[in-house]
Tab-separated table of C-alpha atoms and ligand atoms in Angstrom:
chain	number	residue	atom	x	y	z
K	22	MET	CA	-6.075	107.342	-18.502
K	23	ILE	CA	-3.279	105.369	-20.157
K	24	LYS	CA	0.322	105.332	-18.957
K	25	VAL	CA	3.126	103.683	-20.861
K	26	PHE	CA	6.169	102.561	-18.895
K	27	ALA	CA	9.611	101.747	-20.196
K	28	ASP	CA	9.487	98.176	-18.912
K	29	GLN	CA	7.575	95.765	-16.712
K	30	GLU	CA	9.577	96.687	-13.614
K	31	SER	CA	8.644	100.353	-13.810
K	32	LEU	CA	5.051	99.369	-14.573
K	33	ALA	CA	4.979	97.182	-11.449
K	34	ARG	CA	6.578	99.920	-9.360
K	35	ALA	CA	3.952	102.430	-10.468
K	36	ALA	CA	1.145	99.954	-9.837
K	37	ALA	CA	2.426	99.339	-6.312
K	38	GLU	CA	2.592	103.107	-5.733
K	39	LEU	CA	-0.982	103.510	-6.955
K	40	PHE	CA	-2.115	100.625	-4.738
K	41	ALA	CA	-0.484	102.284	-1.719
K	42	ALA	CA	-2.034	105.658	-2.516
K	43	GLN	CA	-5.475	104.101	-2.871
K	44	VAL	CA	-5.071	102.316	0.462
K	45	ARG	CA	-4.174	105.580	2.215
K	46	GLN	CA	-7.176	107.333	0.657
K	47	ALA	CA	-9.680	104.562	1.449
K	48	VAL	CA	-8.455	103.963	4.997
K	49	ALA	CA	-8.553	107.697	5.740
K	50	ALA	CA	-12.135	107.850	4.470
K	51	ARG	CA	-13.602	104.503	5.520
K	52	ARG	CA	-10.991	102.812	7.695
K	53	ARG	CA	-10.759	99.915	5.276
K	54	PHE	CA	-9.565	99.106	1.751
K	55	LEU	CA	-11.182	96.444	-0.395
K	56	VAL	CA	-9.130	95.222	-3.343
K	57	LEU	CA	-9.906	92.797	-6.152
K	58	LEU	CA	-6.693	91.040	-7.091
K	59	ALA	CA	-5.977	89.963	-10.648
K	60	GLY	CA	-4.640	86.598	-11.662
K	61	GLY	CA	-2.239	85.571	-14.380
K	62	GLU	CA	1.443	86.536	-14.477
K	63	THR	CA	1.501	90.297	-15.019
K	64	PRO	CA	0.550	91.390	-11.486
K	65	ARG	CA	3.047	89.074	-9.775
K	66	ARG	CA	5.859	91.665	-9.675
K	67	THR	CA	3.491	94.316	-8.313
K	68	TYR	CA	2.508	91.940	-5.513
K	69	GLN	CA	6.168	91.198	-4.761
K	70	LEU	CA	6.954	94.917	-4.519
K	71	LEU	CA	4.017	95.442	-2.159
K	72	ALA	CA	5.433	92.684	0.037
K	73	GLN	CA	8.739	94.553	0.371
K	74	ASP	CA	9.678	97.795	2.128
K	75	PRO	CA	8.725	100.577	1.889
K	76	HIS	CA	5.206	99.327	1.091
K	77	ARG	CA	5.283	96.413	3.517
K	78	ARG	CA	6.206	98.764	6.343
K	79	GLN	CA	4.073	101.757	5.309
K	80	ILE	CA	0.722	100.282	4.217
K	81	PRO	CA	-1.782	99.649	7.075
K	82	TRP	CA	-2.290	96.031	6.047
K	83	GLY	CA	-4.633	95.336	8.960
K	84	ASP	CA	-7.268	97.491	7.201
K	85	VAL	CA	-6.984	95.717	3.830
K	86	HIS	CA	-9.332	92.987	2.603
K	87	PHE	CA	-8.261	90.866	-0.360
K	88	PHE	CA	-10.704	89.461	-2.907
K	89	TRP	CA	-10.211	87.998	-6.381
K	90	GLY	CA	-11.823	88.974	-9.667
K	91	ASP	CA	-11.586	85.421	-10.871
K	92	GLU	CA	-10.141	82.007	-10.154
K	93	ARG	CA	-9.326	78.841	-11.970
K	94	CYS	CA	-11.104	75.764	-10.537
K	95	VAL	CA	-7.916	73.971	-9.578
K	96	PRO	CA	-6.615	72.842	-6.177
K	97	PHE	CA	-5.331	75.688	-4.009
K	98	ASP	CA	-1.753	74.403	-4.204
K	99	ASP	CA	-1.922	74.168	-7.998
K	100	PRO	CA	0.539	76.670	-9.570
K	101	ARG	CA	-2.271	77.802	-11.867
K	102	SER	CA	-4.343	79.049	-8.920
K	103	ASN	CA	-4.665	82.847	-8.835
K	104	ALA	CA	-5.066	82.796	-5.065
K	105	ALA	CA	-1.942	80.661	-4.651
K	106	MET	CA	0.085	83.082	-6.769
K	107	ALA	CA	-1.006	86.083	-4.697
K	108	GLN	CA	-0.495	84.121	-1.479
K	109	ARG	CA	3.130	83.335	-2.385
K	110	ALA	CA	3.981	86.731	-3.902
K	111	LEU	CA	2.229	88.936	-1.341
K	112	LEU	CA	-0.087	87.614	1.352
K	113	ASP	CA	2.360	85.195	3.001
K	114	HIS	CA	4.649	88.176	3.702
K	115	LEU	CA	2.072	90.409	5.388
K	116	PRO	CA	0.734	90.610	8.958
K	117	LEU	CA	-2.839	89.599	8.094
K	118	ARG	CA	-5.704	88.029	9.993
K	119	PRO	CA	-7.288	85.078	8.132
K	120	GLU	CA	-10.593	86.955	7.866
K	121	GLN	CA	-8.916	89.571	5.651
K	122	ILE	CA	-8.427	87.081	2.827
K	123	HIS	CA	-11.481	86.119	0.762
K	124	PRO	CA	-10.439	83.582	-1.864
K	125	ILE	CA	-12.775	81.985	-4.380
K	126	ARG	CA	-12.772	78.484	-2.898
K	127	CYS	CA	-13.087	75.876	-5.611
K	128	ASP	CA	-13.571	72.718	-3.562
K	129	ARG	CA	-17.103	72.153	-4.806
K	130	SER	CA	-18.502	71.997	-8.339
K	131	PRO	CA	-17.707	75.155	-10.312
K	132	GLN	CA	-21.276	76.431	-10.064
K	133	ALA	CA	-21.552	75.614	-6.360
K	134	SER	CA	-18.219	77.378	-5.770
K	135	ALA	CA	-19.384	80.413	-7.755
K	136	ASP	CA	-22.626	80.501	-5.780
K	137	ARG	CA	-20.706	80.294	-2.509
K	138	TYR	CA	-18.377	83.141	-3.495
K	139	GLN	CA	-21.428	85.249	-4.323
K	140	ALA	CA	-22.907	84.345	-0.929
K	141	ASP	CA	-19.611	85.222	0.781
K	142	LEU	CA	-19.607	88.624	-0.940
K	143	ILE	CA	-23.250	89.341	-0.108
K	144	ASP	CA	-22.498	88.448	3.490
K	145	PHE	CA	-19.379	90.617	3.604
K	146	PHE	CA	-21.133	93.637	2.123
K	147	ALA	CA	-24.112	92.999	4.427
K	148	GLY	CA	-26.633	93.700	1.723
K	149	ALA	CA	-24.893	96.846	0.466
K	150	ALA	CA	-23.570	97.156	-3.074
K	151	PRO	CA	-20.207	95.425	-3.538
K	152	CYS	CA	-17.988	98.467	-4.041
K	153	PHE	CA	-14.301	97.601	-4.210
K	154	ASP	CA	-11.865	100.463	-3.737
K	155	LEU	CA	-9.538	99.065	-6.386
K	156	ALA	CA	-9.976	96.366	-9.003
K	157	LEU	CA	-6.792	95.081	-10.608
K	158	LEU	CA	-7.316	93.430	-13.975
K	159	GLY	CA	-5.203	91.828	-16.661
K	160	LEU	CA	-5.887	91.524	-20.367
K	161	GLY	CA	-5.692	88.341	-22.383
K	162	ASP	CA	-4.506	88.424	-26.001
K	163	ASP	CA	-8.093	87.578	-26.989
K	164	GLY	CA	-9.394	90.586	-25.099
K	165	HIS	CA	-10.660	88.712	-22.052
K	166	THR	CA	-10.308	90.112	-18.579
K	167	ALA	CA	-10.792	88.345	-15.278
K	168	SER	CA	-12.403	85.189	-16.641
K	169	LEU	CA	-14.905	87.083	-18.772
K	170	LEU	CA	-14.141	85.158	-21.930
K	171	PRO	CA	-15.116	86.007	-25.512
K	172	GLY	CA	-18.507	84.527	-26.394
K	173	SER	CA	-19.313	83.440	-22.839
K	174	ALA	CA	-22.785	83.935	-21.408
K	175	ALA	CA	-21.074	85.602	-18.428
K	176	LEU	CA	-20.653	88.724	-20.571
K	177	GLU	CA	-24.415	89.233	-20.529
K	178	GLU	CA	-24.891	88.444	-16.819
K	179	GLN	CA	-26.489	91.444	-15.096
K	180	VAL	CA	-28.015	89.826	-11.986
K	181	ASN	CA	-25.610	87.284	-10.540
K	182	TRP	CA	-22.375	88.533	-9.052
K	183	THR	CA	-20.405	85.517	-10.242
K	184	ALA	CA	-20.403	83.199	-13.253
K	185	VAL	CA	-18.695	80.029	-14.438
K	186	THR	CA	-16.750	80.071	-17.691
K	187	ARG	CA	-14.415	77.701	-19.489
K	188	ARG	CA	-11.754	78.036	-22.186
K	189	ARG	CA	-11.768	75.265	-24.786
K	190	GLU	CA	-8.046	74.728	-24.430
K	191	GLU	CA	-8.111	74.347	-20.635
K	192	ASP	CA	-9.058	71.285	-18.591
K	193	PHE	CA	-10.557	73.367	-15.778
K	194	SER	CA	-13.481	75.744	-15.370
K	195	ARG	CA	-13.157	79.308	-14.170
K	196	ILE	CA	-15.160	81.457	-11.796
K	197	THR	CA	-15.392	85.168	-12.486
K	198	LEU	CA	-17.018	88.251	-11.082
K	199	THR	CA	-19.491	89.679	-13.552
K	200	THR	CA	-19.199	93.103	-15.159
K	201	PRO	CA	-21.842	94.860	-12.991
K	202	ILE	CA	-19.775	93.983	-9.913
K	203	ILE	CA	-16.381	94.914	-11.349
K	204	ASN	CA	-17.851	98.163	-12.655
K	205	GLN	CA	-18.850	99.180	-9.139
K	206	ALA	CA	-15.168	99.540	-8.256
K	207	ALA	CA	-14.001	103.056	-7.422
K	208	VAL	CA	-10.850	102.577	-9.479
K	209	VAL	CA	-10.153	99.929	-12.120
K	210	LEU	CA	-6.520	99.452	-13.081
K	211	PHE	CA	-5.554	97.253	-16.022
K	212	LEU	CA	-1.983	95.959	-15.962
K	213	VAL	CA	-0.938	94.988	-19.475
K	214	ALA	CA	2.583	94.009	-20.509
K	215	GLY	CA	4.298	92.176	-23.314
K	216	ALA	CA	4.307	92.262	-27.096
K	217	ASP	CA	1.601	89.600	-27.318
K	218	LYS	CA	-0.938	92.129	-25.969
K	219	ALA	CA	-0.053	94.925	-28.433
K	220	THR	CA	-2.596	94.070	-31.128
K	221	VAL	CA	-5.594	93.602	-28.856
K	222	LEU	CA	-4.691	96.619	-26.722
K	223	ALA	CA	-4.573	98.833	-29.794
K	224	LYS	CA	-7.921	97.496	-30.993
K	225	ILE	CA	-9.452	98.341	-27.621
K	226	LEU	CA	-7.835	101.719	-27.038
K	227	ASN	CA	-7.000	103.313	-30.379
K	228	ALA	CA	-10.532	103.900	-31.531
K	229	PRO	CA	-13.021	103.203	-28.742
K	230	THR	CA	-16.597	102.939	-29.936
K	231	GLU	CA	-19.882	101.960	-28.309
K	232	ALA	CA	-19.581	98.572	-30.042
K	233	ILE	CA	-18.169	95.836	-27.826
K	234	SER	CA	-15.700	93.602	-29.614
K	235	TYR	CA	-13.789	92.362	-26.577
K	236	PRO	CA	-14.842	91.489	-23.024
K	237	ALA	CA	-12.396	94.025	-21.581
K	238	GLU	CA	-14.452	96.768	-23.265
K	239	LEU	CA	-17.326	95.909	-20.948
K	240	ILE	CA	-15.267	97.261	-18.058
K	241	ARG	CA	-16.574	100.794	-17.630
K	242	PRO	CA	-16.464	101.696	-13.940
K	243	ARG	CA	-19.437	103.758	-12.826
K	244	SER	CA	-16.929	106.073	-11.124
K	245	GLY	CA	-15.317	106.644	-14.483
K	246	ASP	CA	-11.861	105.995	-13.031
K	247	LEU	CA	-10.454	103.507	-15.521
K	248	ARG	CA	-6.680	103.374	-15.808
K	249	TRP	CA	-4.365	101.409	-18.085
K	250	PHE	CA	-0.747	100.781	-17.122
K	251	THR	CA	1.185	99.225	-19.977
K	252	ASP	CA	4.794	98.675	-20.913
K	253	CYS	CA	6.308	99.848	-24.218
K	254	GLU	CA	5.925	96.425	-25.799
K	255	ALA	CA	2.200	96.191	-25.150
K	256	ALA	CA	1.770	99.829	-26.188
K	257	SER	CA	3.741	99.440	-29.412
K	258	CYS	CA	0.608	99.620	-31.604
K	259	LEU	CA	-1.047	102.488	-29.766
K	260	ASN	CA	-1.199	105.683	-31.763
K	261	THR	CA	0.368	108.687	-30.066
K	262	LYS	CA	-2.935	110.467	-29.463
K	263	THR	CA	-4.121	107.426	-27.524
K	264	SER	CA	-1.372	107.020	-25.018
K	265	LYS	CA	0.026	109.619	-22.697
K	266	ARG	CA	3.578	108.358	-23.008
K	267	GLU	CA	5.429	108.815	-19.762
K	268	LYS	CA	8.933	107.393	-19.896
K	269	GLU	CA	9.376	106.130	-16.352
K	270	ASP	CA	12.954	105.727	-15.164
E	321	6PG	C1	-6.568	84.611	-15.285
E	321	6PG	C2	-6.604	86.102	-15.234
E	321	6PG	C3	-6.667	86.639	-16.621
E	321	6PG	C4	-5.336	87.326	-16.844
E	321	6PG	C5	-5.078	87.557	-18.301
E	321	6PG	C6	-3.656	88.099	-18.510
E	321	6PG	O1	-7.050	83.985	-14.353
E	321	6PG	O2	-6.002	84.109	-16.266
E	321	6PG	O3	-7.506	86.604	-14.434
E	321	6PG	O4	-7.703	87.543	-16.867
E	321	6PG	O5	-5.327	88.554	-16.127
E	321	6PG	O6	-5.224	86.328	-18.973
E	321	6PG	O7	-2.762	87.121	-18.008
E	321	6PG	P1	-1.182	87.407	-17.961
E	321	6PG	O8	-0.990	88.503	-16.973
E	321	6PG	O9	-0.584	86.107	-17.500
E	321	6PG	O10	-0.772	87.807	-19.353
């Protein structure tokens, strides 16, 4: 399902509403809500809205566990850290117990940190399949998502839950969940905004085929609940039959 919003604010508002609805549903059914947070810039506003009333007051935050789909191997206080961004925009403003926050700690080598995150997840899920109630994802202009980068061996990984990747232009490695884990999520929500995403979004959504040209196309949740929230700029190359255009106020 694809929804096009007038601007990034209405996209963020709708994403926060969806988050809240998914929390209510999961907590009613299983008394907990497990979310994979996305990094980058796009989700920041959604996190800020969740940290404000009504969501701050209405969501049962004590039942929510926060995980990340990927992380950059930088110090925690580095502004490029995905966990640091979510901490500042959202987590610092919520009544949480430390054990509800499960960051990808990058204080060892990238591979050792990836292995430890996998071990943390296996421990948390106590041997059960890692099913997140909601996975938030962004989209890079090269079609990457999380840190599943074009051409990386991580795209083929079917056994390990985590992998290490690296972008040529960056001086740090990345740790990412692998597609089999992300695809276990009950709901996957892509948040895509800005004109720089228009070309790649259209290539992914206008004429989907079995062929995989971009890492984001590997995201096919087993539940089938894959949703795209975009703003008008990112959707500007979508053909009308692709996007269910809802002009949000
Ligand atoms: C990261 C993210 C990455 C991001 C996209 C979009 O660590 O960089 O996980 O997948 O979601 O690159 O980033 P923006 O939202 O900043 O455009």
